[in-house]
Amino acid sequence: MNFKAALFDLDGVVFDTEPQYTVFWGEQCRRYHPEQPGLEHRIKGQTLTQIFDAHFSGSLQSEQAVITDRLNAFEAGMDYNYVTGFYPFILSLRDKGIKTAVVTSSNMAKMRAVYAKHPEFSQLFDAVLTSEDFAESKPSPDCYLRAAARFGVAPADCVVFEDSFNGLKSGRAAAMTVVGLSTTNPADSIAPLCDVVIADYECFNSCSCSLL
């Protein structure tokens, strides 16, 4: 298939950061919700607003700002290592003239931390859409439809790369081809929401996957 645009989530898709977030949220969940062991695993792929609304509202409302400050400090010091095979893969897409975009629920403060660690990052993408760029979070298709509109291409001409259930549902709802990465959730659990499931990008670099 010939795609005109490749749209990437950030964490667990471009960067292998999900294990680090599990550590952060594990600390917060044990502090505030010791009665719910393993909660950090159940909130994977949710936006900060979704996590706050579901688990840190009511009597914990006043702690949201504290947790946000901790998260900002944590993200500033995180390791942003590319998912295996991502870097040569994104370069190959650009060589083919395929438009590339990051479509993430992360905010610009997080992106500044990314740019500090990876000065080359902004050159890899034609657009970076963050939480400030869309009104509805995943699983709404809004963010991916906005990315397609940014490039002036039809949803059918876009391929989405996602790892979380909400992100995969977002790509599906946007009527785009969806590639699921099993970096965050088991392959068999995300397969029903994907056209293709991959462990990393090596399959593309070795030409063993003919999707692109």
Short mmCIF file of C-alpha atoms in Angstrom, two decimals:
data_model
loop_
_atom_site.label_atom_id
_atom_site.label_comp_id
_atom_site.label_asym_id
_atom_site.label_seq_id
_atom_site.Cartn_x
_atom_site.Cartn_y
_atom_site.Cartn_z
CA MET A 1 0.00 0.00 0.00
CA ASN A 2 1.17 3.50 -0.77
CA PHE A 3 0.63 5.87 2.13
CA LYS A 4 1.07 9.62 1.98
CA ALA A 5 1.43 10.22 5.73
CA ALA A 6 2.75 8.25 8.71
CA LEU A 7 1.44 9.42 12.09
CA PHE A 8 3.19 8.36 15.30
CA ASP A 9 2.24 8.41 18.94
CA LEU A 10 5.25 9.30 21.10
CA ASP A 11 5.71 7.14 24.20
CA GLY A 12 6.03 3.45 23.46
CA VAL A 13 6.06 4.19 19.73
CA VAL A 14 8.91 6.60 19.03
CA PHE A 15 10.58 6.35 22.42
CA ASP A 16 10.82 3.31 24.68
CA THR A 17 9.67 5.26 27.71
CA GLU A 18 6.75 3.20 29.02
CA PRO A 19 8.85 1.28 31.60
CA GLN A 20 9.96 4.61 33.07
CA TYR A 21 6.38 5.85 33.32
CA THR A 22 5.44 2.62 35.07
CA VAL A 23 8.04 3.45 37.72
CA PHE A 24 6.72 7.00 38.15
CA TRP A 25 3.06 6.06 38.33
CA GLY A 26 3.85 3.08 40.51
CA GLU A 27 5.23 5.48 43.10
CA GLN A 28 2.20 7.78 42.87
CA CYS A 29 -0.32 4.94 42.99
CA ARG A 30 1.30 3.31 45.99
CA ARG A 31 1.33 6.68 47.75
CA TYR A 32 -2.31 7.59 47.06
CA HIS A 33 -3.98 4.26 46.28
CA PRO A 34 -2.28 1.51 48.27
CA GLU A 35 -5.64 -0.30 48.20
CA GLN A 36 -5.29 -0.78 44.41
CA PRO A 37 -2.05 -2.69 43.79
CA GLY A 38 -0.98 -2.67 40.14
CA LEU A 39 -3.02 0.43 39.29
CA GLU A 40 -0.03 1.84 37.37
CA HIS A 41 -0.44 -0.95 34.82
CA ARG A 42 -4.16 -0.39 34.36
CA ILE A 43 -3.75 3.31 33.55
CA LYS A 44 -1.19 2.79 30.79
CA GLY A 45 -2.00 4.75 27.68
CA GLN A 46 -4.36 7.16 29.42
CA THR A 47 -3.88 10.90 29.31
CA LEU A 48 -3.03 12.83 32.45
CA THR A 49 -6.53 14.31 32.48
CA GLN A 50 -8.08 10.86 32.23
CA ILE A 51 -5.90 9.56 35.07
CA PHE A 52 -6.72 12.54 37.27
CA ASP A 53 -10.45 12.35 36.58
CA ALA A 54 -10.63 8.64 37.33
CA HIS A 55 -8.23 8.30 40.26
CA PHE A 56 -7.18 11.69 41.66
CA SER A 57 -10.39 13.69 41.93
CA GLY A 58 -12.58 14.43 44.92
CA SER A 59 -10.50 14.42 48.09
CA LEU A 60 -7.33 14.10 45.99
CA GLN A 61 -8.12 17.09 43.76
CA SER A 62 -5.61 19.28 45.59
CA GLU A 63 -2.84 16.75 44.89
CA GLN A 64 -3.14 17.05 41.12
CA ALA A 65 -0.86 20.09 40.93
CA VAL A 66 1.70 18.35 43.13
CA ILE A 67 1.67 15.24 40.96
CA THR A 68 1.92 17.37 37.81
CA ASP A 69 5.03 19.10 39.17
CA ARG A 70 6.56 15.72 40.02
CA LEU A 71 5.74 14.45 36.54
CA ASN A 72 7.30 17.48 34.83
CA ALA A 73 10.49 17.04 36.85
CA PHE A 74 10.52 13.31 36.12
CA GLU A 75 10.07 13.82 32.36
CA ALA A 76 12.85 16.39 32.27
CA GLY A 77 15.28 13.73 33.51
CA MET A 78 13.96 10.75 31.58
CA ASP A 79 15.96 8.71 29.08
CA TYR A 80 14.45 9.09 25.63
CA ASN A 81 15.76 6.08 23.77
CA TYR A 82 14.31 5.35 20.35
CA VAL A 83 12.33 2.14 19.94
CA THR A 84 14.55 -0.40 18.18
CA GLY A 85 14.80 0.34 14.48
CA PHE A 86 12.80 3.57 14.63
CA TYR A 87 15.53 5.95 13.52
CA PRO A 88 16.46 4.25 10.22
CA PHE A 89 12.77 3.58 9.60
CA ILE A 90 11.74 7.24 9.91
CA LEU A 91 14.61 8.25 7.63
CA SER A 92 13.46 5.74 5.03
CA LEU A 93 9.94 7.20 5.12
CA ARG A 94 11.27 10.68 4.53
CA ASP A 95 13.41 9.41 1.65
CA LYS A 96 10.20 8.09 0.08
CA GLY A 97 8.51 11.47 0.43
CA ILE A 98 6.00 10.25 3.03
CA LYS A 99 4.86 12.99 5.38
CA THR A 100 5.59 12.26 9.05
CA ALA A 101 4.01 13.59 12.23
CA VAL A 102 4.01 12.99 15.95
CA VAL A 103 0.48 13.00 17.39
CA THR A 104 0.75 12.88 21.17
CA SER A 105 -1.22 13.72 24.27
CA SER A 106 2.01 15.03 25.79
CA ASN A 107 2.33 18.77 26.24
CA MET A 108 4.94 21.24 25.00
CA ALA A 109 6.80 21.14 28.32
CA LYS A 110 7.42 17.45 27.68
CA MET A 111 8.47 18.16 24.09
CA ARG A 112 11.03 20.68 25.28
CA ALA A 113 12.62 17.89 27.32
CA VAL A 114 12.63 15.70 24.21
CA TYR A 115 14.25 18.40 22.07
CA ALA A 116 16.93 18.93 24.73
CA LYS A 117 17.86 15.24 24.62
CA HIS A 118 17.44 14.87 20.84
CA PRO A 119 18.28 18.05 18.91
CA GLU A 120 17.71 16.12 15.67
CA PHE A 121 14.12 15.27 16.60
CA SER A 122 12.42 18.23 14.95
CA GLN A 123 14.09 17.35 11.64
CA LEU A 124 12.51 13.90 11.61
CA PHE A 125 8.92 15.12 11.45
CA ASP A 126 6.98 17.50 9.25
CA ALA A 127 4.62 18.27 12.14
CA VAL A 128 4.38 17.71 15.89
CA LEU A 129 0.88 17.84 17.36
CA THR A 130 0.61 17.96 21.15
CA SER A 131 -2.23 18.19 23.64
CA GLU A 132 -2.42 21.92 22.98
CA ASP A 133 -3.43 21.24 19.36
CA PHE A 134 -6.68 19.32 19.81
CA ALA A 135 -9.73 19.53 22.00
CA GLU A 136 -10.51 15.83 22.41
CA SER A 137 -8.08 13.20 23.69
CA LYS A 138 -7.67 9.67 22.38
CA PRO A 139 -9.69 7.46 21.83
CA SER A 140 -11.41 10.31 19.96
CA PRO A 141 -10.18 10.39 16.34
CA ASP A 142 -9.88 14.19 16.51
CA CYS A 143 -6.10 14.31 16.89
CA TYR A 144 -5.39 12.03 13.93
CA LEU A 145 -7.95 13.70 11.72
CA ARG A 146 -6.33 17.04 12.49
CA ALA A 147 -2.94 15.63 11.51
CA ALA A 148 -4.33 14.40 8.19
CA ALA A 149 -5.90 17.80 7.59
CA ARG A 150 -2.58 19.48 8.38
CA PHE A 151 -1.07 17.59 5.45
CA GLY A 152 -4.12 17.87 3.23
CA VAL A 153 -4.42 14.10 2.83
CA ALA A 154 -7.37 11.74 3.22
CA PRO A 155 -7.55 9.46 6.29
CA ALA A 156 -7.36 6.44 3.97
CA ASP A 157 -3.90 7.66 2.88
CA CYS A 158 -2.57 7.67 6.47
CA VAL A 159 -1.01 4.97 8.62
CA VAL A 160 -1.04 5.30 12.40
CA PHE A 161 1.56 3.81 14.75
CA GLU A 162 0.25 3.27 18.29
CA ASP A 163 0.81 1.15 21.38
CA SER A 164 -2.01 1.98 23.80
CA PHE A 165 -5.61 0.82 23.61
CA ASN A 166 -6.92 4.39 23.49
CA GLY A 167 -4.46 5.31 20.76
CA LEU A 168 -5.30 2.26 18.67
CA LYS A 169 -9.02 3.01 19.01
CA SER A 170 -8.31 6.60 17.95
CA GLY A 171 -6.57 5.46 14.77
CA ARG A 172 -9.37 3.00 14.04
CA ALA A 173 -12.04 5.66 14.58
CA ALA A 174 -10.18 7.95 12.17
CA ALA A 175 -10.53 5.22 9.49
CA MET A 176 -6.76 4.96 9.06
CA THR A 177 -4.55 1.90 8.74
CA VAL A 178 -3.28 1.04 12.22
CA VAL A 179 0.05 -0.53 13.13
CA GLY A 180 0.19 -1.62 16.76
CA LEU A 181 3.45 -1.88 18.69
CA SER A 182 3.55 -4.48 21.46
CA THR A 183 5.92 -2.32 23.52
CA THR A 184 3.31 -1.58 26.19
CA ASN A 185 0.64 -4.28 25.92
CA PRO A 186 0.86 -7.93 24.79
CA ALA A 187 0.52 -8.48 21.05
CA ASP A 188 -2.56 -10.68 21.35
CA SER A 189 -4.39 -8.06 23.43
CA ILE A 190 -3.95 -5.25 20.88
CA ALA A 191 -4.30 -7.38 17.71
CA PRO A 192 -8.09 -6.88 17.38
CA LEU A 193 -7.52 -3.12 17.10
CA CYS A 194 -4.70 -3.30 14.52
CA ASP A 195 -4.09 -4.14 10.89
CA VAL A 196 -0.54 -5.21 11.76
CA VAL A 197 1.20 -5.85 15.10
CA ILE A 198 4.97 -5.39 15.39
CA ALA A 199 7.43 -5.66 18.28
CA ASP A 200 9.62 -2.86 16.89
CA TYR A 201 10.63 -1.41 13.51
CA GLU A 202 13.24 -3.97 12.54
CA CYS A 203 10.69 -5.83 10.42
CA PHE A 204 10.44 -2.80 8.14
CA ASN A 205 14.17 -2.22 7.98
CA SER A 206 14.78 -5.86 7.03
CA CYS A 207 12.03 -5.69 4.37
CA SER A 208 10.15 -8.57 6.03
CA CYS A 209 6.98 -6.47 6.29
CA SER A 210 5.37 -5.19 3.10
CA LEU A 211 2.94 -2.72 4.64
CA LEU A 212 4.99 0.29 3.55
#
